[in-house]
XYZ file of C-alpha atoms in Angstrom:
234
model
C -103.757 199.542 36.308
C -102.145 202.458 34.511
C -98.661 203.712 35.258
C -100.044 206.983 36.563
C -102.481 205.171 38.861
C -99.678 203.039 40.286
C -97.662 206.180 40.911
C -100.496 207.978 42.652
C -101.361 205.010 44.835
C -97.871 204.378 46.111
C -96.098 207.681 46.602
C -96.314 208.987 50.145
C -96.456 212.646 50.970
C -93.204 214.284 51.925
C -90.581 212.030 50.342
C -88.246 214.415 48.546
C -84.554 215.104 48.073
C -84.952 218.152 50.299
C -85.880 216.150 53.389
C -83.548 213.203 52.813
C -80.714 213.324 55.339
C -77.929 211.380 53.600
C -75.551 210.580 56.443
C -73.161 208.013 54.937
C -75.368 207.735 51.842
C -74.183 210.852 50.026
C -72.792 208.994 47.041
C -75.989 206.975 46.582
C -78.021 210.182 46.834
C -75.840 211.805 44.182
C -76.300 208.813 41.891
C -80.082 208.942 42.340
C -80.153 212.654 41.544
C -77.932 212.094 38.508
C -80.620 209.875 36.973
C -82.636 213.025 36.349
C -79.868 215.190 34.909
C -79.992 216.160 31.211
C -77.058 213.839 30.494
C -79.266 210.916 31.556
C -81.729 211.679 28.777
C -79.833 209.461 26.322
C -78.739 205.888 26.844
C -79.933 203.297 29.340
C -79.217 204.132 32.994
C -79.755 201.792 35.931
C -79.296 202.108 39.682
C -79.817 199.435 42.328
C -80.041 200.371 46.021
C -80.061 197.910 48.896
C -80.064 198.111 52.656
C -81.852 197.321 55.876
C -85.300 198.574 56.790
C -85.179 202.276 57.558
C -82.088 202.983 55.466
C -84.010 205.294 53.123
C -84.501 203.114 50.041
C -88.175 203.907 49.550
C -87.625 207.571 50.379
C -85.037 207.896 47.607
C -87.147 206.038 45.052
C -90.135 208.232 45.789
C -87.987 211.369 45.698
C -86.714 210.435 42.229
C -90.263 209.757 41.027
C -91.557 213.022 42.425
C -88.747 215.066 40.872
C -89.227 213.226 37.575
C -92.936 214.019 37.531
C -92.253 217.654 38.438
C -89.962 217.979 35.431
C -92.456 216.442 33.020
C -90.872 213.002 32.710
C -93.345 210.156 33.180
C -92.364 207.916 36.129
C -93.693 204.488 37.083
C -93.435 203.334 40.701
C -94.411 199.940 42.044
C -93.819 198.378 45.451
C -93.450 194.638 44.919
C -94.429 193.954 48.508
C -97.922 193.719 47.049
C -96.880 191.194 44.373
C -99.091 188.430 45.784
C -102.169 190.467 44.886
C -100.884 191.664 41.499
C -100.425 190.055 38.097
C -96.950 190.275 36.510
C -98.728 191.133 33.272
C -99.195 194.637 34.685
C -95.560 195.299 33.738
C -96.392 195.059 30.044
C -95.917 198.460 28.423
C -94.332 200.005 31.524
C -91.146 200.662 29.535
C -93.008 203.498 27.798
C -92.418 205.516 30.954
C -89.099 207.334 30.960
C -88.418 206.188 34.533
C -89.207 202.787 36.069
C -88.899 202.473 39.878
C -89.377 199.097 41.551
C -89.290 198.848 45.339
C -88.878 195.737 47.513
C -87.598 193.685 44.591
C -86.796 190.768 46.869
C -90.492 190.136 47.450
C -90.745 188.438 44.035
C -87.485 186.472 44.278
C -88.244 182.821 43.592
C -91.504 183.607 41.768
C -90.864 182.471 38.171
C -93.606 184.516 36.498
C -92.464 187.715 38.195
C -88.781 187.077 37.531
C -89.476 186.463 33.828
C -91.595 189.619 33.661
C -88.858 191.686 35.301
C -86.187 190.353 32.970
C -88.369 191.180 29.978
C -89.047 194.660 31.348
C -85.319 195.255 31.891
C -84.593 194.381 28.267
C -87.407 196.581 26.963
C -86.220 199.507 29.116
C -82.680 199.006 27.852
C -83.844 198.991 24.239
C -85.826 202.195 24.782
C -82.859 203.763 26.604
C -84.909 204.489 29.696
C -84.013 204.761 33.374
C -84.314 201.799 35.760
C -84.201 202.277 39.537
C -84.727 199.404 41.941
C -84.370 198.759 45.661
C -84.161 195.640 47.791
C -82.833 194.387 51.101
C -79.797 192.654 49.562
C -77.535 192.986 46.507
C -78.598 191.172 43.311
C -76.382 188.139 43.874
C -77.823 187.558 47.359
C -81.458 188.276 46.620
C -82.443 184.634 46.083
C -83.334 185.019 42.411
C -83.761 181.749 40.522
C -83.400 183.352 37.108
C -79.654 183.763 36.695
C -80.059 186.130 33.747
C -82.086 188.531 35.876
C -79.483 188.535 38.654
C -76.776 189.153 36.047
C -78.652 192.094 34.506
C -79.311 193.693 37.880
C -75.650 193.322 38.807
C -74.673 195.461 35.808
C -76.489 198.429 37.361
C -74.703 200.886 39.610
C -75.144 199.069 42.941
C -75.027 201.002 46.222
C -75.590 199.917 49.800
C -77.606 202.311 51.945
C -76.677 202.675 55.607
C -79.122 203.251 58.449
C -78.661 206.634 60.110
C -77.095 206.931 63.550
C -79.317 208.052 66.428
C -78.004 211.602 66.187
C -78.669 211.618 62.443
C -82.192 210.327 63.058
C -82.771 213.265 65.398
C -81.618 215.605 62.647
C -83.803 213.814 60.090
C -86.882 214.158 62.293
C -86.270 217.855 62.869
C -85.582 218.405 59.165
C -88.819 216.628 58.268
C -90.730 218.708 60.804
C -89.150 221.948 59.628
C -90.065 221.256 56.015
C -93.667 220.906 57.158
C -93.579 224.164 59.062
C -93.443 222.454 62.457
C -91.218 223.239 65.384
C -89.903 220.022 66.900
C -87.811 220.887 69.978
C -84.741 218.733 70.472
C -85.968 217.479 73.855
C -89.170 216.219 72.244
C -87.242 214.520 69.439
C -84.979 212.799 71.979
C -87.960 211.734 74.068
C -89.506 210.121 70.985
C -86.278 208.419 69.951
C -85.800 206.927 73.419
C -89.330 205.508 73.655
C -90.342 204.406 70.166
C -88.982 201.970 67.576
C -86.085 203.756 65.928
C -86.761 203.030 62.270
C -87.526 206.220 60.373
C -90.827 204.904 59.007
C -92.221 204.614 62.544
C -90.717 207.925 63.637
C -92.093 209.816 60.629
C -95.522 208.217 61.093
C -95.545 209.473 64.694
C -94.536 212.910 63.441
C -97.569 212.876 61.140
C -99.826 212.048 64.107
C -98.259 214.823 66.170
C -98.800 217.270 63.335
C -102.489 216.348 63.134
C -102.946 216.532 66.911
C -101.132 219.855 67.244
C -103.203 221.356 64.427
C -106.499 220.056 65.799
C -105.767 221.296 69.308
C -103.891 224.453 68.283
C -100.944 223.400 70.426
C -97.212 223.242 70.051
C -95.483 219.867 69.865
C -94.388 219.048 73.404
C -93.568 215.980 75.480
C -97.038 216.102 77.163
C -98.652 216.007 73.713
C -96.622 212.924 72.832
C -97.721 211.289 76.091
C -101.371 212.050 75.322
C -101.029 210.321 71.975
C -99.566 207.308 73.777
C -102.574 207.154 76.085
C -104.993 207.268 73.161
C -103.126 204.625 71.137
């Protein structure tokens, strides 16, 4: 699997800096954006993000990859949630990419072959003075890694906790996402959705995608009745 193939398979549509509502995560957002500044072109740079589901980890990783690709810098993105179906050997040569992004790092904690491969990749990226960006549900020292050297290396990165948005911020995030897609999402519809669906942003954005498709197919505006119709068809 080539680096470009991994990137194309894993990046979702719509994850960008422009539609990331930071809330209490402004400093982490600034650090992620700084990875792509001209001053980051020399020396090894590393950033480690952790937080609960729905805190925006994957969104930020994908936004960095997308901006990197747009500026001509080769990114590599891999979600380690799929590690059970992948061979750690796929990480060989990945350091040739100027940016390495690894999501759900905790999924390989306790897997010796993967931990050894990640440690080796870290060292190769450091030697090539690349950029390393990783995300997990916990900080490096609480990730359950058996390889102490790997935990130590990850702890030397800039480590930031991401915080889940408040309900009001989630409303703003949904409306921002809709607006960037050219959709009008009335506040009453957004509140209706938030009160009746799981409140993690992944679920909310997936519903927004379905509403977009339904509204386009039926040439209708997004309304509460349209949301109810989707419920009935689900």
